[in-house]
CSV table of C-alpha atoms and ligand atoms in Angstrom, one decimal:
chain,number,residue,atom,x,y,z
A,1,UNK,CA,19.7,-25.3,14.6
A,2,UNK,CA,20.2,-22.6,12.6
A,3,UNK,CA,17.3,-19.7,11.9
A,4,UNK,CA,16.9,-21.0,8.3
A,5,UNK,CA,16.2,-24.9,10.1
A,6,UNK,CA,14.1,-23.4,13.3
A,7,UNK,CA,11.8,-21.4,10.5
A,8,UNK,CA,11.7,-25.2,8.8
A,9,UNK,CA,10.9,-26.4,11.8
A,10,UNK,CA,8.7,-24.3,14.0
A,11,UNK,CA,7.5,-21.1,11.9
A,12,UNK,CA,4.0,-21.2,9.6
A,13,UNK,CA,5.7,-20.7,6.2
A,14,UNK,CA,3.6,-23.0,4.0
A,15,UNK,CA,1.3,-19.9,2.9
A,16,UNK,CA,4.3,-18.4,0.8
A,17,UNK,CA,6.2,-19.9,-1.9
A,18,UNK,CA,9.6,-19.1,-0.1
A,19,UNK,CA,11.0,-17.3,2.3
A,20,UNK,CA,14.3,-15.0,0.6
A,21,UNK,CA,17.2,-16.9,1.4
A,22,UNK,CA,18.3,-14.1,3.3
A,23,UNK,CA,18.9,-13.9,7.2
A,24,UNK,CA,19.1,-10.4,8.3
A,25,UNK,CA,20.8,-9.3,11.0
A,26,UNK,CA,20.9,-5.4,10.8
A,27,UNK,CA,19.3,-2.9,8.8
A,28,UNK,CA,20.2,1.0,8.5
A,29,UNK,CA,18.9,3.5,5.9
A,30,UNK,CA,18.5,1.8,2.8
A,31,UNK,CA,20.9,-1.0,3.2
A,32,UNK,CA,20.5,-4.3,4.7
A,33,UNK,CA,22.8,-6.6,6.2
A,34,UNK,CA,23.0,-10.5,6.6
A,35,UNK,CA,24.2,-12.6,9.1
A,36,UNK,CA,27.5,-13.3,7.0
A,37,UNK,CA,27.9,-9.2,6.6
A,38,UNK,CA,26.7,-9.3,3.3
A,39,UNK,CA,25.1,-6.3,2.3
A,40,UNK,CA,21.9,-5.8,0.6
A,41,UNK,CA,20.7,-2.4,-1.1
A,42,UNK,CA,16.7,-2.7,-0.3
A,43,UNK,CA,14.3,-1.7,-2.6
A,44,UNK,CA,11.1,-3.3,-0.9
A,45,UNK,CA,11.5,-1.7,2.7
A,46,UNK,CA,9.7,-4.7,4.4
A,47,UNK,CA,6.5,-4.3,2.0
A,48,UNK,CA,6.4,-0.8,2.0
A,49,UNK,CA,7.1,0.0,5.5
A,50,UNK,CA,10.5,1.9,6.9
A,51,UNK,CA,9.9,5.3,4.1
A,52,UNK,CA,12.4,7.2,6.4
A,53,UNK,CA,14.9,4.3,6.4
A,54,UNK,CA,15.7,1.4,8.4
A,55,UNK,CA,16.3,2.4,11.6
A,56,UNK,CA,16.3,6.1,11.7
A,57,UNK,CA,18.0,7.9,14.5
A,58,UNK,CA,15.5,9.8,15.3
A,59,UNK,CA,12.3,7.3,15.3
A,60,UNK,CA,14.8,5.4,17.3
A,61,UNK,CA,15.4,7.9,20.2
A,62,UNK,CA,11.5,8.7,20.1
A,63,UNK,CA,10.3,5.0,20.8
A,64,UNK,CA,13.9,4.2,23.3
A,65,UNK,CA,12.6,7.7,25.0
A,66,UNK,CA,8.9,6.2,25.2
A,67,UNK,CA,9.6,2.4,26.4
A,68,UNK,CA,11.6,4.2,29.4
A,69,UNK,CA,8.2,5.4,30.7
A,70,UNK,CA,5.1,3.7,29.2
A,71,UNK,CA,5.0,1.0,27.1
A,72,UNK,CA,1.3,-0.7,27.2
A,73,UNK,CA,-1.8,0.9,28.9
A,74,UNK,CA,-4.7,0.5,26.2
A,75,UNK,CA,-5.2,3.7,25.2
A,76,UNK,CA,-8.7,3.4,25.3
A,77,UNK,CA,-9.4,2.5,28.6
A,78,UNK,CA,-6.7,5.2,30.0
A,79,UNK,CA,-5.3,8.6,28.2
A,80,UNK,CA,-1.8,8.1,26.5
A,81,UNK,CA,0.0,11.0,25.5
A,82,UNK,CA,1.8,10.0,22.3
A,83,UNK,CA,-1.8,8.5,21.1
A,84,UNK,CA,-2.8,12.2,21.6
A,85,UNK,CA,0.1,13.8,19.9
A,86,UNK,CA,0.2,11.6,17.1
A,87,UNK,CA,-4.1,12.2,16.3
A,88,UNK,CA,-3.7,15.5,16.2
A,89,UNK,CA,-0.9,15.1,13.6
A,90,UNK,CA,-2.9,13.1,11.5
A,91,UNK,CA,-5.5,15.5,11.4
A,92,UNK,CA,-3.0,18.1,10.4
A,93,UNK,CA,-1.3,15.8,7.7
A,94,UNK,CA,-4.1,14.7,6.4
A,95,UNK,CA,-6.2,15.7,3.1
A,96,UNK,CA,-9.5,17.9,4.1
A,97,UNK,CA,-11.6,17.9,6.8
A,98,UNK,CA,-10.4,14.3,8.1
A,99,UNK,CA,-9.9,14.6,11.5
A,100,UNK,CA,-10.5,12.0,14.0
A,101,UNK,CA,-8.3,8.9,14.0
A,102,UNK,CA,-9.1,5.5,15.4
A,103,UNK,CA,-5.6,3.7,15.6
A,104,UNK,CA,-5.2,-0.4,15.4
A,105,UNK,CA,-2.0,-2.6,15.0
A,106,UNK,CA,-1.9,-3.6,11.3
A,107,UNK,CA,-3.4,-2.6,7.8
A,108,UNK,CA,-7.0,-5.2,7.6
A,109,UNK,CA,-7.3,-4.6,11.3
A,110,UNK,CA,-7.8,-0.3,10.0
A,111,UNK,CA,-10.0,-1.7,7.1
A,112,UNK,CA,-12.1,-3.7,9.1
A,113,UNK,CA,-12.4,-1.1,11.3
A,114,UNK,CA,-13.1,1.4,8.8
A,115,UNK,CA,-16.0,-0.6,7.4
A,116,UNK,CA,-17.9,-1.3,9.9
A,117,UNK,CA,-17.4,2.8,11.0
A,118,UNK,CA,-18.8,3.6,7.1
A,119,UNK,CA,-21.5,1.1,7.8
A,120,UNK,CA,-22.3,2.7,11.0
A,121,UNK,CA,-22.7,6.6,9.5
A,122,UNK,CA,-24.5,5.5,6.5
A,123,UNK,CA,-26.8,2.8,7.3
A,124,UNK,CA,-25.8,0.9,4.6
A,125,UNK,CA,-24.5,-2.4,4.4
A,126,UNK,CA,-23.0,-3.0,1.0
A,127,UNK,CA,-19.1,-2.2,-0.3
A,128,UNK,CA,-17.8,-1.7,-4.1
A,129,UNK,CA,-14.2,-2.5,-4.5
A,130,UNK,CA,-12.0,-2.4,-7.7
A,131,UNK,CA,-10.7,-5.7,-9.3
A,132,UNK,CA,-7.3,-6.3,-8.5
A,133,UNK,CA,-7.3,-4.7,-5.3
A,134,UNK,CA,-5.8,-5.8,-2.2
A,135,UNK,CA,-6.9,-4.6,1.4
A,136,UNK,CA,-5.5,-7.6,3.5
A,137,UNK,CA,-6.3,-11.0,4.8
A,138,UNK,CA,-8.2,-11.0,7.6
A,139,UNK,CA,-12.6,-11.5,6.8
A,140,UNK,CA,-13.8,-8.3,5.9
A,141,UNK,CA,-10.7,-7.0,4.1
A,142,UNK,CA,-10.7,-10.7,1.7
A,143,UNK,CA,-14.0,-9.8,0.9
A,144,UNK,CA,-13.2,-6.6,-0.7
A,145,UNK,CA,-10.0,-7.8,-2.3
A,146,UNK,CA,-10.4,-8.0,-5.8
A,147,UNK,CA,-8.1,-11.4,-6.0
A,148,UNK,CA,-8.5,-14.6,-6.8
A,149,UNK,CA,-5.4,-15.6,-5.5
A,150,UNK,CA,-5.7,-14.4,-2.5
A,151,UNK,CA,-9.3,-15.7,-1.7
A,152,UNK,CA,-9.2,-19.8,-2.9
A,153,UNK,CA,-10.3,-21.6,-0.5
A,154,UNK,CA,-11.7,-19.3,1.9
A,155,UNK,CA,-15.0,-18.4,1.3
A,156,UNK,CA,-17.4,-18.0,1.4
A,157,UNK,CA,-17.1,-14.2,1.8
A,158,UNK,CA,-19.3,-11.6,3.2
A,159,UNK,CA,-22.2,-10.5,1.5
A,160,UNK,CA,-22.9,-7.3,-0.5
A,161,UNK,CA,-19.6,-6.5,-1.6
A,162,UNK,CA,-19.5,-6.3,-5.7
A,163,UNK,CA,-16.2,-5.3,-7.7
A,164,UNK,CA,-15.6,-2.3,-10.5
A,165,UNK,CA,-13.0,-2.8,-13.0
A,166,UNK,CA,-10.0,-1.6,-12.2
A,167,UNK,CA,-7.9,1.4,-14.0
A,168,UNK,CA,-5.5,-0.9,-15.5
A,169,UNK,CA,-4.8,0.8,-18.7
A,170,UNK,CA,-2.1,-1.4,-19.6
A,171,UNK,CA,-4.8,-4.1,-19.4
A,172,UNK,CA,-7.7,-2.4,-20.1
A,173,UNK,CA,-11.1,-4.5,-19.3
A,174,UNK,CA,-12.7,-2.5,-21.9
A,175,UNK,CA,-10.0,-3.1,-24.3
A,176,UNK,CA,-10.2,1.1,-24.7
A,177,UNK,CA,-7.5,3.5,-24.3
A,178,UNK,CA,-7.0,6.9,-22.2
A,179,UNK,CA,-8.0,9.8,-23.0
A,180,UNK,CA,-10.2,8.3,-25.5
A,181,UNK,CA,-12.2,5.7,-23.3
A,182,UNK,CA,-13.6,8.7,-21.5
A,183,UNK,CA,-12.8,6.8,-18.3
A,184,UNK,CA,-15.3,3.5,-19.3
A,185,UNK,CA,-14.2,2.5,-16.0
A,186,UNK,CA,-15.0,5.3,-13.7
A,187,UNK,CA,-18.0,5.4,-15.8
A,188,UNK,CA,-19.2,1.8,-15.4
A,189,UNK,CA,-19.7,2.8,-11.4
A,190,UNK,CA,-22.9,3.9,-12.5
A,191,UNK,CA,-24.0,0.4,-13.9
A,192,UNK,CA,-23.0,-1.5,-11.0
A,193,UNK,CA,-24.5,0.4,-8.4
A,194,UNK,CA,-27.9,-0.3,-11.2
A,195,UNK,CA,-27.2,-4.0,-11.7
A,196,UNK,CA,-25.1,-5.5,-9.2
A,197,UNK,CA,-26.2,-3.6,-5.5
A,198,UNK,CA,-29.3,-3.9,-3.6
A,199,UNK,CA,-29.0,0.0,-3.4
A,200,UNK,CA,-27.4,0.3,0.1
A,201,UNK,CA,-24.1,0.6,-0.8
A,202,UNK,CA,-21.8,2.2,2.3
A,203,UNK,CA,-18.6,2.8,0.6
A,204,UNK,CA,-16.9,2.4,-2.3
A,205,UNK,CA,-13.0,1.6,-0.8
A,206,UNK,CA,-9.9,2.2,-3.2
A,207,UNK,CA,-6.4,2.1,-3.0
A,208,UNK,CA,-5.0,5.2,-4.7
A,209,UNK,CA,-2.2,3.6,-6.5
A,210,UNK,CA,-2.7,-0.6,-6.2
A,211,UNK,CA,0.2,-1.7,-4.5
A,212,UNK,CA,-0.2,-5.8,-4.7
A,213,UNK,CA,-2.2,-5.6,-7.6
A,214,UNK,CA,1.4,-4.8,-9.4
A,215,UNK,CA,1.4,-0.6,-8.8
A,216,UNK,CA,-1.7,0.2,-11.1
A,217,UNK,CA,-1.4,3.8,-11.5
A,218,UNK,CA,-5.1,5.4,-12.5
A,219,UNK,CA,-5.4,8.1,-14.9
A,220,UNK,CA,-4.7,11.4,-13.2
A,221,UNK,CA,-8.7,12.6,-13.3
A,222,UNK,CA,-10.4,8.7,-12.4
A,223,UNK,CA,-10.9,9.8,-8.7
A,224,UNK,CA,-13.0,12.8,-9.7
A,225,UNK,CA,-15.2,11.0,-12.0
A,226,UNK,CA,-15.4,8.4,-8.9
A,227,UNK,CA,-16.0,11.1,-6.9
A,228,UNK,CA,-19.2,12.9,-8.8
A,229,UNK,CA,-21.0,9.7,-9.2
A,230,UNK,CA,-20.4,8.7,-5.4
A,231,UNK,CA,-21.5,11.7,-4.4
A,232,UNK,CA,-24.8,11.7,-6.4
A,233,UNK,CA,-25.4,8.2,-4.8
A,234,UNK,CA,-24.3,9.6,-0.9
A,235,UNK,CA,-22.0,6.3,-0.7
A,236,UNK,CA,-18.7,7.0,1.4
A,237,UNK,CA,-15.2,7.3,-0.1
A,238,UNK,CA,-13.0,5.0,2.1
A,239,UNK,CA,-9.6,5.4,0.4
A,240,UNK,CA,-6.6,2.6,1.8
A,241,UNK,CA,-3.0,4.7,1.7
A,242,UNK,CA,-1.9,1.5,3.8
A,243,UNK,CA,0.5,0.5,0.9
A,244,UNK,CA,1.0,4.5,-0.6
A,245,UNK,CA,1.0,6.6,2.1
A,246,UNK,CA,3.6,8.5,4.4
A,247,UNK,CA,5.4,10.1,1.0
A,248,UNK,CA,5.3,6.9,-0.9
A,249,UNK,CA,4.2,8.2,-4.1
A,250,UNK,CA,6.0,11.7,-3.9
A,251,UNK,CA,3.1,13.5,-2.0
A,252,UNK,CA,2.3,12.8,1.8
A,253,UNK,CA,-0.8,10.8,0.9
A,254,UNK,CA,-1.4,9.4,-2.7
A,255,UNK,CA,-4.6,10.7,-3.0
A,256,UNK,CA,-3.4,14.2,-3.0
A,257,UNK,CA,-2.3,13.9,-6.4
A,258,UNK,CA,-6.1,13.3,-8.0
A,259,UNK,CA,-7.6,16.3,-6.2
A,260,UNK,CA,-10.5,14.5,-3.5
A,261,UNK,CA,-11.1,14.3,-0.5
A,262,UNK,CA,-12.0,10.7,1.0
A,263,UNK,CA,-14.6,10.7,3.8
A,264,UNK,CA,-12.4,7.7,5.8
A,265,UNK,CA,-9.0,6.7,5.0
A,266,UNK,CA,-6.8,3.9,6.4
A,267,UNK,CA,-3.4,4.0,7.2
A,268,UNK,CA,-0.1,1.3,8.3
A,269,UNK,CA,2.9,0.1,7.0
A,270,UNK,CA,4.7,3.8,6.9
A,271,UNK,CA,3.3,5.3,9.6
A,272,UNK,CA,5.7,4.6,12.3
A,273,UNK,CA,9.2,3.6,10.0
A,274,UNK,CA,8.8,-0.2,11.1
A,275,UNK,CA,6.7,0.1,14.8
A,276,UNK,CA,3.7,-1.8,14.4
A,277,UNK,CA,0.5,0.7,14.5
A,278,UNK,CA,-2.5,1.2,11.5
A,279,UNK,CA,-5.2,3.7,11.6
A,280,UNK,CA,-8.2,5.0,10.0
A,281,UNK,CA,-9.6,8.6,10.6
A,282,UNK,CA,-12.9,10.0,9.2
A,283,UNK,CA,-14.3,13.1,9.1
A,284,UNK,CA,-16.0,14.1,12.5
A,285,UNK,CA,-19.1,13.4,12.1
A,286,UNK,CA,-18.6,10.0,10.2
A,287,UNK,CA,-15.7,9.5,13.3
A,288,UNK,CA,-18.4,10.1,16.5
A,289,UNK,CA,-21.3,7.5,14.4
A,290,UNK,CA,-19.7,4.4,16.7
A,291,UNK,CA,-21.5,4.3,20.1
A,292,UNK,CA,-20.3,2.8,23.0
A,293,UNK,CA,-19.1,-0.6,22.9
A,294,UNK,CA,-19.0,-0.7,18.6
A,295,UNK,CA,-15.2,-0.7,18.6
A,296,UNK,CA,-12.0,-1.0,20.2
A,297,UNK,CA,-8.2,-2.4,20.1
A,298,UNK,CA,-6.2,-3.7,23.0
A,299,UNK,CA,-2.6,-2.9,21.3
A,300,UNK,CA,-4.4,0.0,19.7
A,301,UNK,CA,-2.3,3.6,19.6
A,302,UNK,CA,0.3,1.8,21.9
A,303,UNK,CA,2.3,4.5,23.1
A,304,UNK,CA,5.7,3.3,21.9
A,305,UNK,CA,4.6,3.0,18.1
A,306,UNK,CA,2.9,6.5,18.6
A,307,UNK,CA,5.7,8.2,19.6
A,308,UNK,CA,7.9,6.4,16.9
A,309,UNK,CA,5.2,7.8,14.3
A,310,UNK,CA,5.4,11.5,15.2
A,311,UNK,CA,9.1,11.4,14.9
A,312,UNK,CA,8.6,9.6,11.9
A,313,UNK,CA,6.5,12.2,10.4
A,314,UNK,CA,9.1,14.8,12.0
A,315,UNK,CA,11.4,13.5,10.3
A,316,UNK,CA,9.7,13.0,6.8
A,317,UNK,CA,8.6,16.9,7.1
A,318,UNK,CA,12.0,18.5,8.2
A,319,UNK,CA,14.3,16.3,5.9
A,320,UNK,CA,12.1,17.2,3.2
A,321,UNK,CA,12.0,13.1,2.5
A,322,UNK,CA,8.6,13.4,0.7
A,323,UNK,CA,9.6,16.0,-1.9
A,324,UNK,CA,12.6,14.2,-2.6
A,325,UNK,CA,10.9,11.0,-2.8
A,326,UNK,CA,8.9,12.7,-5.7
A,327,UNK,CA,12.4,13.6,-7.3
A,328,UNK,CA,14.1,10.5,-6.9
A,329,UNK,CA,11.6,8.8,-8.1
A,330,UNK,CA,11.0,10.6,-11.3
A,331,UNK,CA,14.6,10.6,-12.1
A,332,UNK,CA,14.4,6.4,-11.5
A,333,UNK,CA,11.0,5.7,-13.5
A,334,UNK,CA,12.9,7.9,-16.1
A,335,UNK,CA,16.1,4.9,-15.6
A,336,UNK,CA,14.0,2.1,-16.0
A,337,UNK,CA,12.1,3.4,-19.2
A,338,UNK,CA,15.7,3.5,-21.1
A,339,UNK,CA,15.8,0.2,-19.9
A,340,UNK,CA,12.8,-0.9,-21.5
A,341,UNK,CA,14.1,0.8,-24.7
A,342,UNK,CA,16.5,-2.4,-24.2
A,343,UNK,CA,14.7,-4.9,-22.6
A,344,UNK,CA,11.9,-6.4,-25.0
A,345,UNK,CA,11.1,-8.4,-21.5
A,346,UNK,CA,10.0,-4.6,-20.1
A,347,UNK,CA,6.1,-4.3,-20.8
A,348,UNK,CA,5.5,-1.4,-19.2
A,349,UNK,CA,7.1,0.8,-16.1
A,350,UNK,CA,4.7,2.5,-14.1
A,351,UNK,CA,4.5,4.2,-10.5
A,352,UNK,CA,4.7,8.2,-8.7
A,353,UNK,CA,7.2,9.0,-6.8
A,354,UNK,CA,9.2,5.6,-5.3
A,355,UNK,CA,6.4,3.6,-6.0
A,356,UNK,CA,7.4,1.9,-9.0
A,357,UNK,CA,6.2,-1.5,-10.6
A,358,UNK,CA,7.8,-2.9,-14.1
A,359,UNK,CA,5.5,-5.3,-15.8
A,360,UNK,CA,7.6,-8.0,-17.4
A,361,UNK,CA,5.9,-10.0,-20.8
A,362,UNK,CA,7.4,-13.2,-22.8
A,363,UNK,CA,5.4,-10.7,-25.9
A,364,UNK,CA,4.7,-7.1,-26.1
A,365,UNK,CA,1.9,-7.5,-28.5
A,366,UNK,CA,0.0,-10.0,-26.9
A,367,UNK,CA,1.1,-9.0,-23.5
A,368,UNK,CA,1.3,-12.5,-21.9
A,369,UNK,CA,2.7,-11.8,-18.6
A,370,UNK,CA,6.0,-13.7,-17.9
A,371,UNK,CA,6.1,-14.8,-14.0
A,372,UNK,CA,8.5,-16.8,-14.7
A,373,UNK,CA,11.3,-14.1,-16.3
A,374,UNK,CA,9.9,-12.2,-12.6
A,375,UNK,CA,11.3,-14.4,-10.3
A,376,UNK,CA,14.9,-15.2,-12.3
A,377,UNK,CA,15.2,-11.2,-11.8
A,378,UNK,CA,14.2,-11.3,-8.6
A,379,UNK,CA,16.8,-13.9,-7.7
A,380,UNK,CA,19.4,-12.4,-10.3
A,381,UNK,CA,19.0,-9.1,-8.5
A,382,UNK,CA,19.0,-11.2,-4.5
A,383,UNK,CA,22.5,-12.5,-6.0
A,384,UNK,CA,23.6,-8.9,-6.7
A,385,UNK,CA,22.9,-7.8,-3.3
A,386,UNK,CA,19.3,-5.9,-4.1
A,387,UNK,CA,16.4,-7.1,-2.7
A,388,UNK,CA,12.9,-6.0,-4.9
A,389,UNK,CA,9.4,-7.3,-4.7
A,390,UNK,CA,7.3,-9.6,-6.7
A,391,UNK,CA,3.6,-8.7,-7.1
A,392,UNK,CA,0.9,-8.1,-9.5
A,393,UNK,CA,-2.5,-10.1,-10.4
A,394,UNK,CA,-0.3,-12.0,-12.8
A,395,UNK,CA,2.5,-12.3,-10.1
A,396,UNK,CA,4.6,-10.6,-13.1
A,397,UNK,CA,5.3,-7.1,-11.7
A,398,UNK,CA,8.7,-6.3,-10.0
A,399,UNK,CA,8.0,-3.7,-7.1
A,400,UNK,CA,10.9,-1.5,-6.4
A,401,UNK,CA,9.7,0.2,-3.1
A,402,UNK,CA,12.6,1.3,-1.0
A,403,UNK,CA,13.1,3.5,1.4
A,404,UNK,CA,12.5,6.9,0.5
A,405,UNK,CA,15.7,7.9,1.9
A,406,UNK,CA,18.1,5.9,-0.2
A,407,UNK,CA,21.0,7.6,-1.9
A,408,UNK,CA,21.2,9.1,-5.1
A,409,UNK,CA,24.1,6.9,-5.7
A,410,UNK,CA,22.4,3.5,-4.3
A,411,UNK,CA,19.9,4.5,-7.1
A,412,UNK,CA,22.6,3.9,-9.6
A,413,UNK,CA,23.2,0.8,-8.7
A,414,UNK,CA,20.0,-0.2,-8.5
A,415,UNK,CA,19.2,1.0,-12.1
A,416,UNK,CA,22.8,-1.0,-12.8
A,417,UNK,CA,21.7,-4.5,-11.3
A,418,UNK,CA,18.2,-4.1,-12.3
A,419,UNK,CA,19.7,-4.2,-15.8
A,420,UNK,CA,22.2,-6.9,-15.5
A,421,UNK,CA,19.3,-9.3,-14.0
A,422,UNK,CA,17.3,-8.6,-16.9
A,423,UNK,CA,20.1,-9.4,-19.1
A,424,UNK,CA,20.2,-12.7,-17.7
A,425,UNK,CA,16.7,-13.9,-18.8
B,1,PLP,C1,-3.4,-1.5,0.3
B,1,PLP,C2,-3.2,-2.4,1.4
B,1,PLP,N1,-4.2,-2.5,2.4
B,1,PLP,C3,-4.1,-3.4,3.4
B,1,PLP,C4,-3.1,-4.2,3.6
B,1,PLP,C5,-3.0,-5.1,4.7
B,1,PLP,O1,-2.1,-4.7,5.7
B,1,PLP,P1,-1.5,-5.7,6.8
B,1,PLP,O2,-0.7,-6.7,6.1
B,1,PLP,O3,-0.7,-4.8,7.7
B,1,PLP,O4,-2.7,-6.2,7.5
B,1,PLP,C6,-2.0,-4.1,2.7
B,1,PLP,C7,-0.8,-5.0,2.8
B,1,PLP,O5,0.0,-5.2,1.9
B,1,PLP,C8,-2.1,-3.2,1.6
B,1,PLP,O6,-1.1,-3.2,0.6
């Protein structure tokens, strides 16, 4: 059998609608490679993931280095160095006073974790999320992800969590437009926490940019009206950079470009360039509120994917990979809009830095969203050898997420094909 008939066979794989027709056999920098030797320029980087490119020497040599010696010793039951190194350069990297980092394997196990710590510190019980958001698949994390699609069938979910509309000013849910809404939507924060909370709300949690919600950008000042009325009400700010972090957007973290400082934030996907490791890290005295016994991780901080991460974030720091995400990704988002000049399909393009959604529509004026024309680009592009995401709340979004290391020439073509495969539809 080959892989495609063993996946048939013996993999899970009814929970997406397809797997890409792709079997990869290699990956380095921002191209991929099949099992034929057909090569792929990749602009989703594994959902988000390898931001210093696929494979990257150095990461390489960190983790190789580290599986000589350790590989495994929980490193909460004993002391492991890389853990060690790689807190304390979190701390350092990250926004404010944010300093002490609980690490898990994946992106819902650092949301559930952070939580329960917000529920811990504040005494609260209750969560607002935005609509549209996603924050993983696991119990808790479902039941602040503003989704339908991802939640059929699986409630019924946990209680005291309650959604704000999201800062989707191509869709507004006020029907108003920025700067002349005034924010509505930061605004209606107020209301909710009136009408829809029992008045113990923990933590509101956000994702700076909404990554599977189809790269909803806010307005530039919505955190700081989010902030203010947070702050009035003493309820947490729990920001997820699983999706945007690790120079994503152009700046380390994405919330460093709205100006606020989150009192927990969670972290995965970029964080060690493809090793599996998510953490969330709070301010001190949010961090020390679990007790003995309130948490832990078995695969937590492994060693390997520790060490991987601060060679990661070496290498994102000396190569300068963040700023010239920021560049790179102007100079694309600036591409795709000529595009649009030509595309009547192109509804909007939106992102920072190389995280970039283009919202396709059958109708500019009414703005019906055309899934359909998505997926025949998708494939158009997979034909062309460039692999993009799919995404949005009306599965009508095309994610172009690569890694941030990609050539200014593999830009090119990507702009090139991205254009051809829109011509087709
Ligand atoms: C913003 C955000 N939070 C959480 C998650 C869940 O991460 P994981 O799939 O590693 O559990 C994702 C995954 O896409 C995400 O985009």
């Amino acid at each position: 059998m080959n892989t495609i008939e063993k996946y048939k066979k013996y993999v899970n794989t009814s929970m997406v609608a397809r797997v890409e027709p792709v079997v990869i056999s290699k990956a380095k920098g921002a191209t991929v490679t099949d099992i034929e030797g057909k090569q792929y320029i990749d602009c989703f980087a594994g959902i988000s993931v390898v931001n210093a490119g696929h494979c990257n020497d150095k990461v390489i040599a960190a983790a190789k280095a580290q599986m000589d010696n350790l590989v495994h010793c929980c490193s909460y039951v004993y002391y492991s160095q890389p853990t060690a190194d790689l807190a304390e350069k979190l701390a350092e990297i990250t926004p404010g006073r944010l300093q002490k980092t609980f690490f898990g394997s994946g992106g819902a196990e650092a949301i559930e974790g952070a939580l329960r710590l917000a529920k811990q510190f504040t005494g609260r019980t209750e969560f607002i999320a935005l609509q549209a958001s996603f924050h993983g698949r696991s119990y808790a994390t479902l039941s602040v992800t503003g989704n339908v699609a991802r939640k059929r069938k699986g409630g019924p979910y946990m209680v005291g969590c309650t959604f704000l509309p999201t800062p989707y000013c191509y869709r507004c849910f006020f029907e108003l437009e920025y700067p002349k809404c005034h924010l509505r939507c930061a605004r209606a924060l107020e209301d909710i926490i009136r009408f829809n909370t029992y008045d113990s709300v923990a933590a509101l949690i956000a994702e700076p940019v909404q990554g599977e919600g189809g790269i909803i950008v806010p307005p530039d000042d919505y955190f700081m009206e989010i902030d203010k009325i947070l702050k009035k009400h003493g309820i947490l700010l729990l920001v997820d950079e699983v999706q945007s972090g690790f120079g994503r957007t152009g700046k380390m973290f994405a919330i460093e470009h709205y100006g606020v400082e989150p009192d927990i934030m969670t972290m995965a996907k970029g964080i060690a360039d493809g090793f599996p490791l998510s953490a969330f890290i709070a301010r001190e005295e949010v961090a020390d509120s679990f007790k003995p016994g309130d948490h832990l991780s078995t695969f937590g901080g492994n060693p390997v994917s520790c060490a991987a991460a601060v060679a990661n974030i070496a290498y994102l720091q000396g190569e300068k990979v963040v700023e010239n995400a920021a560049k790179k990704g102007a100079w694309l988002k600036g591409k795709l809009e000529e595009l649009q000049a030509k595309h009547a399909t192109i509804g909007e393009v939106r992102g920072k830095g190389l995280m970039i959604g283009i919202e396709l529509v059958s109708d500019r004026s009414s703005k019906t969203p055309a899934a359909e024309g998505a997926k025949k680009v998708r494939d158009h592009c997979l034909n062309q050898g460039l692999l993009i995401g799919l995404g949005g709340v009306f599965n009508n979004v095309l994610r172009i997420q690569p890694p941030l290391v990609i050539s200014q020439e593999q830009l090119g073509e990507v702009v090139n094909r991205i254009d051809q495969a829109l011509g087709k539809v």
